[in-house]
Structure formats: structure tokens, C-alpha cells
Amino acid sequence: MPHLKSLYYRQSISNLCYWVAAVAIGVTPAIVATDFGGVLPWTKQVTALALAGACGIAIVARLLSIGCPTEVRLPPRSFGVAAVLLTLTTYAALQTLPLPSSMVAWLSPASYAAHVTWAGQILADQSSESIPISIAAFDSRHSIACLVIAIMVSFSAVTIFHDRSRIIWLLSAIAGTAC
């Protein structure tokens, strides 16, 4: 009997954590939109923290629900979007790594020409032996950070919004905050 009570308690806490994560994901876009549409750098940082927190809470909820009677077991195809985003992020990250010049010339001749010929004087402090494929590696890293947040949310949303009531709440939050 104590074991069932423990499972019921864990299940209740897990459900509460899922709801907290659902509310955080549902409310974040509306709050971000109030600050000039969320284009300011600090707004993006706060958004990333809020969504990462929601994803962390979803992971805790998932861990608490393991072994409970209402544990949700999702098929691997449910995480297809997260897998595609992870592949794109890996591809984008490869373009920001310093690679040997000969490899960059082979993979992307235009990028090599831009680094060596056009931007040779401007990027004189950079070693010519290893260059990234990306012309603007810093901007590419920023885009990669946005993709990482999208991966976390798409991976967590599958588990958070598996319940019909949370889906209804999310759609109501989106409809209620739309202008």
C-alpha cells in the first residue's frame, strides 16, 4: 500500500510539473511580444532562459512519471522534428569551426575566396591556416543558439502536450494573446 501511495504522489507532482512547463511555454511568446516583438538581445536571452527552464521542468516531470500507471511512452517518430533540427544544428555548427584552408577551399570555394582574397586585410589577425566555412561565424553561432532552443522546445513539447487538456490550454493561450 505505501508503494501505491508513493506512485500516486509522484504522479501528482509530475502532472503539476507538466502544467507549470505548459504554462511557461504558452505564456512566454505573449510576454516576449510586448517588448518590441522580442527582437532585442536581452529579450531573446530571457526567452531562452524561460524556455530552457520549462524544458528542465518537463525533464523532471518525465523522470518523476517513470513507473507510474499513467506514464506516457511515446514512439520514436514523435521526436522527428527534434531530430531534423538536431541535424541542421550539427551542420551549422560544422560551418563555424576553424578548418584547414585546403579543406575549406574544397568544401566551399566561395567562402575560401571571401576569406583569403576579399577579407584578407580585414581579417589579418586570423590565422590563414585554419578558417571557418562561415563568413560571419559569430552570427552563425547566434543562429545555432536559436536552433538549440528550438530543439529543446520541440523535444519537450512532445511530452508536455501529450495530454488533451494541455493542448487545449496552449491553443487557448495562443488565441487569447493574439492581436
Coordinates of N, CA and C in Angstrom, one line a residue:
M1 N 0.8 -1.2 0.0 CA 0.0 0.0 0.0 C 0.9 1.3 0.0
P2 N 1.9 1.3 0.8 CA 2.8 2.5 0.8 C 3.4 2.8 -0.6
H3 N 3.7 1.7 -1.3 CA 4.2 1.9 -2.7 C 3.2 2.6 -3.6
L4 N 2.0 2.2 -3.5 CA 1.0 2.8 -4.4 C 0.8 4.3 -4.0
K5 N 0.9 4.6 -2.7 CA 0.8 6.0 -2.3 C 1.9 6.8 -2.8
S6 N 3.1 6.2 -2.8 CA 4.3 6.9 -3.4 C 4.1 7.1 -4.9
L7 N 3.7 6.1 -5.6 CA 3.4 6.3 -7.0 C 2.4 7.4 -7.3
Y8 N 1.3 7.4 -6.5 CA 0.3 8.4 -6.7 C 0.9 9.8 -6.5
Y9 N 1.7 9.9 -5.4 CA 2.3 11.2 -5.1 C 3.2 11.7 -6.2
R10 N 4.1 10.8 -6.7 CA 5.0 11.1 -7.8 C 4.2 11.5 -9.1
Q11 N 3.1 10.8 -9.3 CA 2.3 11.1 -10.5 C 1.7 12.4 -10.4
S12 N 1.2 12.8 -9.2 CA 0.6 14.1 -9.0 C 1.6 15.2 -9.2
I13 N 2.8 15.1 -8.6 CA 3.9 16.0 -8.8 C 4.3 16.1 -10.2
S14 N 4.4 15.0 -10.9 CA 4.7 15.0 -12.4 C 3.7 15.8 -13.2
N15 N 2.4 15.6 -12.9 CA 1.4 16.3 -13.6 C 1.5 17.8 -13.3
L16 N 1.7 18.2 -12.1 CA 1.9 19.6 -11.7 C 3.1 20.2 -12.5
C17 N 4.2 19.5 -12.6 CA 5.4 20.0 -13.3 C 5.1 20.1 -14.8
Y18 N 4.3 19.2 -15.4 CA 3.9 19.3 -16.8 C 3.1 20.5 -17.0
W19 N 2.2 20.8 -16.1 CA 1.3 22.0 -16.2 C 2.2 23.3 -16.1
V20 N 3.1 23.3 -15.1 CA 4.0 24.5 -15.0 C 4.8 24.7 -16.3
A21 N 5.3 23.7 -16.9 CA 6.1 23.8 -18.1 C 5.1 24.2 -19.2
A22 N 3.9 23.7 -19.3 CA 3.0 24.1 -20.3 C 2.6 25.6 -20.2
V23 N 2.4 26.1 -19.0 CA 2.1 27.5 -18.8 C 3.2 28.3 -19.2
A24 N 4.4 27.9 -18.8 CA 5.6 28.7 -19.2 C 5.8 28.8 -20.7
I25 N 5.6 27.7 -21.4 CA 5.7 27.7 -22.9 C 4.6 28.5 -23.5
G26 N 3.4 28.4 -23.0 CA 2.3 29.1 -23.5 C 2.3 30.6 -23.3
V27 N 2.8 31.0 -22.2 CA 2.8 32.5 -21.8 C 4.0 33.2 -22.4
T28 N 5.1 32.5 -22.6 CA 6.4 33.2 -23.0 C 6.2 34.0 -24.3
P29 N 5.6 33.4 -25.3 CA 5.5 34.2 -26.6 C 4.7 35.5 -26.4
A30 N 3.7 35.5 -25.6 CA 2.9 36.7 -25.4 C 3.7 37.8 -24.6
I31 N 4.4 37.3 -23.6 CA 5.2 38.3 -22.8 C 6.4 38.9 -23.7
V32 N 7.0 38.0 -24.5 CA 8.1 38.5 -25.4 C 7.6 39.5 -26.4
A33 N 6.4 39.2 -26.9 CA 5.8 40.1 -28.0 C 5.5 41.5 -27.5
T34 N 5.4 41.7 -26.2 CA 5.1 43.0 -25.7 C 6.3 43.9 -25.7
D35 N 7.5 43.3 -25.8 CA 8.8 44.1 -25.9 C 9.3 44.2 -27.3
F36 N 8.7 45.1 -28.1 CA 9.1 45.4 -29.4 C 9.1 44.1 -30.3
G37 N 8.2 43.2 -30.0 CA 8.2 41.9 -30.8 C 9.3 40.9 -30.5
G38 N 10.0 41.2 -29.4 CA 11.0 40.2 -29.0 C 12.3 40.2 -29.8
V39 N 12.6 41.4 -30.4 CA 13.8 41.5 -31.3 C 15.0 42.0 -30.5
L40 N 14.9 42.5 -29.3 CA 16.0 43.0 -28.6 C 16.8 41.8 -28.0
P41 N 18.2 42.0 -27.9 CA 19.0 40.9 -27.5 C 18.6 40.4 -26.1
W42 N 18.3 41.3 -25.1 CA 18.0 40.8 -23.8 C 16.7 40.1 -23.8
T43 N 15.8 40.4 -24.7 CA 14.5 39.7 -24.7 C 14.7 38.3 -25.2
K44 N 15.6 38.1 -26.1 CA 16.0 36.8 -26.6 C 16.6 35.9 -25.5
Q45 N 17.5 36.6 -24.7 CA 18.1 35.9 -23.6 C 17.1 35.4 -22.6
V46 N 16.2 36.3 -22.2 CA 15.2 36.0 -21.2 C 14.3 34.9 -21.8
T47 N 13.9 35.0 -23.0 CA 13.1 33.9 -23.7 C 13.9 32.6 -23.6
A48 N 15.1 32.6 -23.9 CA 15.9 31.3 -23.9 C 15.9 30.8 -22.5
L49 N 16.1 31.6 -21.5 CA 16.1 31.1 -20.1 C 14.7 30.6 -19.7
A50 N 13.7 31.3 -20.1 CA 12.3 30.8 -19.7 C 12.0 29.5 -20.4
L51 N 12.4 29.3 -21.7 CA 12.1 28.1 -22.4 C 13.0 27.0 -21.9
A52 N 14.2 27.3 -21.6 CA 15.1 26.3 -21.0 C 14.6 25.8 -19.6
G53 N 14.1 26.7 -18.8 CA 13.5 26.4 -17.6 C 12.3 25.5 -17.7
A54 N 11.5 25.8 -18.7 CA 10.3 25.0 -18.9 C 10.7 23.6 -19.4
C55 N 11.7 23.5 -20.2 CA 12.2 22.2 -20.7 C 12.8 21.4 -19.5
G56 N 13.5 22.1 -18.6 CA 14.1 21.4 -17.5 C 13.0 20.9 -16.6
I57 N 11.9 21.7 -16.4 CA 10.8 21.2 -15.6 C 10.1 20.0 -16.2
A58 N 10.1 20.0 -17.6 CA 9.5 18.9 -18.3 C 10.3 17.6 -18.1
I59 N 11.6 17.8 -18.1 CA 12.5 16.6 -17.8 C 12.3 16.0 -16.5
V60 N 12.2 16.9 -15.5 CA 11.9 16.5 -14.1 C 10.6 15.8 -14.0
A61 N 9.5 16.3 -14.7 CA 8.2 15.7 -14.7 C 8.3 14.3 -15.4
R62 N 9.1 14.2 -16.5 CA 9.2 12.9 -17.1 C 9.9 11.9 -16.2
L63 N 11.0 12.3 -15.5 CA 11.7 11.4 -14.6 C 10.8 11.0 -13.5
L64 N 9.9 11.9 -13.0 CA 9.0 11.5 -11.9 C 8.0 10.5 -12.3
S65 N 7.6 10.6 -13.6 CA 6.5 9.7 -14.0 C 6.9 8.3 -14.4
I66 N 8.2 8.1 -14.4 CA 8.7 6.7 -14.8 C 8.2 5.7 -13.7
G67 N 7.5 4.7 -14.2 CA 7.0 3.6 -13.4 C 5.6 3.9 -12.8
C68 N 5.1 5.1 -13.1 CA 3.7 5.4 -12.6 C 2.7 4.8 -13.6
P69 N 1.5 4.5 -13.1 CA 0.5 3.9 -14.0 C 0.1 4.7 -15.2
T70 N 0.2 6.0 -15.1 CA -0.1 6.9 -16.3 C 1.1 7.4 -17.1
E71 N 2.2 6.6 -16.9 CA 3.4 7.0 -17.7 C 3.2 7.0 -19.2
V72 N 3.6 8.0 -19.9 CA 3.3 8.1 -21.3 C 4.6 7.6 -22.0
R73 N 4.4 6.6 -22.9 CA 5.5 6.1 -23.7 C 5.2 6.4 -25.1
L74 N 6.0 7.3 -25.6 CA 5.8 7.9 -27.0 C 6.7 7.1 -28.0
P75 N 6.2 6.9 -29.2 CA 7.0 6.2 -30.2 C 8.2 7.2 -30.7
P76 N 9.3 6.6 -31.1 CA 10.4 7.4 -31.6 C 10.1 8.4 -32.7
R77 N 9.1 8.1 -33.5 CA 8.7 9.0 -34.6 C 8.1 10.3 -34.1
S78 N 7.7 10.4 -32.8 CA 7.2 11.6 -32.2 C 8.3 12.7 -32.1
F79 N 9.5 12.2 -32.1 CA 10.6 13.2 -31.9 C 11.3 13.5 -33.3
G80 N 10.6 13.3 -34.4 CA 11.2 13.5 -35.7 C 11.6 14.9 -35.9
V81 N 10.8 15.9 -35.5 CA 11.1 17.3 -35.7 C 12.4 17.7 -35.0
A82 N 12.5 17.2 -33.7 CA 13.7 17.4 -32.9 C 14.9 16.8 -33.6
A83 N 14.8 15.7 -34.2 CA 15.9 15.0 -34.9 C 16.4 15.8 -36.1
V84 N 15.4 16.3 -36.9 CA 15.7 17.2 -38.1 C 16.5 18.4 -37.6
L85 N 15.9 19.1 -36.6 CA 16.6 20.3 -36.1 C 18.0 20.0 -35.5
L86 N 18.2 18.9 -34.9 CA 19.5 18.5 -34.4 C 20.5 18.3 -35.5
T87 N 20.0 17.7 -36.6 CA 20.8 17.5 -37.8 C 21.2 18.9 -38.4
L88 N 20.3 19.8 -38.5 CA 20.6 21.1 -39.1 C 21.5 21.9 -38.1
T89 N 21.4 21.7 -36.8 CA 22.2 22.4 -35.9 C 23.7 21.9 -36.0
T90 N 23.8 20.6 -36.1 CA 25.1 20.0 -36.3 C 25.8 20.5 -37.6
Y91 N 25.0 20.5 -38.6 CA 25.6 21.0 -39.9 C 26.0 22.5 -39.8
A92 N 25.2 23.3 -39.1 CA 25.5 24.7 -38.9 C 26.7 24.9 -38.0
A93 N 26.8 24.1 -37.0 CA 28.0 24.2 -36.1 C 29.3 23.8 -36.8
L94 N 29.2 22.8 -37.7 CA 30.4 22.5 -38.5 C 30.9 23.6 -39.3
Q95 N 30.0 24.5 -39.8 CA 30.5 25.6 -40.6 C 31.1 26.7 -39.8
T96 N 31.0 26.7 -38.4 CA 31.7 27.7 -37.6 C 33.0 27.3 -37.1
L97 N 33.3 26.0 -37.2 CA 34.6 25.5 -36.7 C 35.8 25.9 -37.6
P98 N 36.9 26.3 -37.1 CA 38.1 26.5 -37.9 C 38.6 25.2 -38.5
L99 N 38.6 25.2 -39.8 CA 39.1 24.0 -40.6 C 40.3 24.4 -41.4
P100 N 41.1 23.4 -41.8 CA 42.3 23.8 -42.6 C 41.8 24.5 -43.9
S101 N 42.6 25.4 -44.3 CA 42.3 26.2 -45.5 C 42.0 25.3 -46.7
S102 N 42.8 24.3 -46.9 CA 42.6 23.4 -48.1 C 41.3 22.7 -48.0
M103 N 40.8 22.4 -46.8 CA 39.5 21.7 -46.7 C 38.4 22.7 -47.0
V104 N 38.5 24.0 -46.5 CA 37.5 25.0 -46.8 C 37.5 25.3 -48.3
A105 N 38.7 25.3 -48.9 CA 38.7 25.6 -50.4 C 38.0 24.5 -51.2
W106 N 38.1 23.2 -50.7 CA 37.4 22.1 -51.3 C 35.9 22.1 -51.0
L107 N 35.5 22.4 -49.8 CA 34.1 22.3 -49.4 C 33.3 23.5 -49.9
S108 N 33.9 24.7 -49.8 CA 33.2 25.9 -50.2 C 34.2 26.9 -50.8
P109 N 34.4 26.8 -52.1 CA 35.4 27.7 -52.8 C 35.0 29.2 -52.6
A110 N 33.8 29.5 -52.6 CA 33.4 30.9 -52.5 C 33.7 31.4 -51.1
S111 N 33.5 30.6 -50.1 CA 33.9 31.1 -48.7 C 35.4 31.2 -48.6
Y112 N 36.1 30.3 -49.2 CA 37.6 30.4 -49.1 C 38.0 31.7 -49.8
A113 N 37.5 31.9 -51.0 CA 37.8 33.2 -51.7 C 37.5 34.4 -50.9
A114 N 36.4 34.4 -50.3 CA 36.0 35.5 -49.5 C 36.9 35.7 -48.3
H115 N 37.3 34.7 -47.7 CA 38.3 34.8 -46.5 C 39.7 35.2 -47.0
V116 N 40.2 34.6 -48.0 CA 41.6 34.8 -48.4 C 41.7 36.1 -49.3
T117 N 40.9 36.2 -50.3 CA 41.1 37.3 -51.3 C 40.4 38.6 -50.8
W118 N 39.1 38.5 -50.5 CA 38.4 39.7 -50.2 C 38.6 40.3 -48.8
A119 N 38.6 39.4 -47.8 CA 38.7 39.9 -46.5 C 40.1 39.6 -45.9
G120 N 41.1 39.4 -46.7 CA 42.5 39.2 -46.3 C 43.0 40.2 -45.4
Q121 N 42.9 41.5 -45.8 CA 43.4 42.6 -45.0 C 42.6 42.9 -43.7
I122 N 41.3 42.7 -43.8 CA 40.4 43.0 -42.7 C 40.6 41.9 -41.6
L123 N 40.8 40.7 -42.0 CA 40.9 39.6 -41.0 C 42.4 39.1 -40.9
A124 N 43.2 40.1 -40.8 CA 44.7 39.8 -40.8 C 45.1 39.1 -39.5
D125 N 44.3 39.4 -38.4 CA 44.6 38.8 -37.1 C 44.3 37.3 -37.1
Q126 N 43.4 36.8 -38.0 CA 43.0 35.4 -38.0 C 44.1 34.6 -38.8
S127 N 44.3 33.4 -38.2 CA 45.3 32.5 -38.9 C 44.8 32.1 -40.2
S128 N 45.6 32.2 -41.3 CA 45.2 31.8 -42.6 C 45.3 30.3 -42.8
E129 N 45.9 29.6 -41.8 CA 45.9 28.1 -42.0 C 44.6 27.5 -41.6
S130 N 43.8 28.1 -40.7 CA 42.5 27.5 -40.4 C 41.5 28.6 -40.4
I131 N 40.4 28.4 -41.2 CA 39.4 29.4 -41.3 C 38.0 28.6 -41.2
P132 N 37.0 29.3 -40.7 CA 35.7 28.6 -40.7 C 35.0 28.8 -42.1
I133 N 34.1 27.9 -42.4 CA 33.4 28.0 -43.7 C 32.5 29.2 -43.7
S134 N 31.9 29.5 -42.5 CA 31.0 30.7 -42.4 C 31.8 32.0 -42.5
I135 N 31.2 32.9 -43.2 CA 31.9 34.2 -43.3 C 31.7 35.0 -42.0
A136 N 30.5 34.9 -41.4 CA 30.2 35.6 -40.2 C 29.9 34.5 -39.1
A137 N 31.0 33.9 -38.6 CA 30.9 32.8 -37.6 C 30.1 33.2 -36.4
F138 N 30.3 34.5 -35.9 CA 29.6 34.9 -34.7 C 28.1 34.9 -34.9
D139 N 27.7 35.5 -36.1 CA 26.2 35.5 -36.4 C 25.7 34.0 -36.6
S140 N 26.5 33.2 -37.1 CA 26.1 31.8 -37.3 C 25.9 31.1 -35.9
R141 N 26.8 31.4 -35.0 CA 26.7 30.9 -33.6 C 25.4 31.4 -32.9
H142 N 25.0 32.6 -33.2 CA 23.8 33.1 -32.6 C 22.6 32.3 -33.2
S143 N 22.6 32.1 -34.5 CA 21.5 31.3 -35.1 C 21.5 29.9 -34.6
I144 N 22.7 29.3 -34.3 CA 22.8 28.0 -33.7 C 22.2 28.0 -32.3
A145 N 22.4 29.0 -31.6 CA 21.8 29.1 -30.2 C 20.3 29.1 -30.3
C146 N 19.8 29.8 -31.3 CA 18.3 29.8 -31.5 C 17.8 28.4 -31.9
L147 N 18.6 27.7 -32.7 CA 18.2 26.4 -33.1 C 18.2 25.4 -31.9
V148 N 19.2 25.6 -31.0 CA 19.3 24.8 -29.8 C 18.0 25.0 -28.9
I149 N 17.6 26.2 -28.8 CA 16.3 26.4 -28.1 C 15.1 25.8 -28.8
A150 N 15.1 25.8 -30.1 CA 14.0 25.2 -30.8 C 14.1 23.7 -30.6
I151 N 15.3 23.1 -30.6 CA 15.4 21.7 -30.3 C 14.8 21.3 -29.0
M152 N 15.2 22.1 -28.0 CA 14.7 21.8 -26.6 C 13.2 21.9 -26.5
V153 N 12.7 22.9 -27.1 CA 11.2 23.1 -27.1 C 10.5 22.0 -27.9
S154 N 11.0 21.7 -29.0 CA 10.3 20.6 -29.8 C 10.4 19.3 -29.2
F155 N 11.5 19.0 -28.5 CA 11.7 17.7 -27.8 C 10.8 17.7 -26.6
S156 N 10.7 18.8 -25.8 CA 9.9 18.8 -24.6 C 8.4 18.9 -24.9
A157 N 8.1 19.6 -26.0 CA 6.6 19.8 -26.3 C 5.9 18.5 -26.6
V158 N 6.7 17.5 -27.1 CA 6.1 16.2 -27.4 C 5.6 15.6 -26.1
T159 N 6.4 15.7 -25.0 CA 6.0 15.1 -23.7 C 5.0 16.0 -22.9
I160 N 5.2 17.3 -23.0 CA 4.4 18.2 -22.3 C 2.9 18.2 -22.8
F161 N 2.8 18.3 -24.1 CA 1.5 18.4 -24.7 C 0.9 17.1 -25.2
H162 N 1.2 16.0 -24.6 CA 0.6 14.7 -24.9 C -0.8 14.6 -24.4
D163 N -1.2 15.5 -23.4 CA -2.5 15.4 -22.8 C -3.4 16.4 -23.5
R164 N -4.6 16.0 -23.8 CA -5.6 16.9 -24.5 C -5.8 18.2 -23.8
S165 N -5.9 18.2 -22.5 CA -6.3 19.4 -21.7 C -5.1 20.4 -21.8
R166 N -3.9 20.0 -21.9 CA -2.8 20.9 -22.0 C -2.7 21.5 -23.5
I167 N -3.1 20.6 -24.4 CA -3.2 21.1 -25.8 C -4.2 22.2 -25.9
I168 N -5.4 22.0 -25.3 CA -6.5 23.0 -25.3 C -6.0 24.2 -24.7
W169 N -5.3 24.1 -23.5 CA -4.8 25.3 -22.8 C -3.9 26.1 -23.7
L170 N -2.9 25.4 -24.4 CA -2.0 26.1 -25.2 C -2.6 26.8 -26.4
L171 N -3.6 26.2 -27.0 CA -4.3 26.8 -28.1 C -5.1 28.0 -27.6
S172 N -5.7 27.9 -26.4 CA -6.4 29.0 -25.8 C -5.5 30.1 -25.5
A173 N -4.3 29.8 -25.0 CA -3.3 30.9 -24.7 C -2.9 31.6 -25.9
I174 N -2.7 30.9 -27.0 CA -2.3 31.5 -28.3 C -3.4 32.4 -28.8
A175 N -4.6 31.8 -28.8 CA -5.7 32.6 -29.3 C -6.0 33.8 -28.4
G176 N -5.9 33.7 -27.1 CA -6.2 34.8 -26.2 C -5.2 35.9 -26.3
T177 N -4.0 35.6 -26.6 CA -3.0 36.7 -26.7 C -2.7 37.2 -28.1
A178 N -3.3 36.6 -29.1 CA -3.1 37.1 -30.4 C -3.8 38.5 -30.6
C179 N -3.1 39.3 -31.3 CA -3.6 40.7 -31.6 C -4.3 40.8 -32.9

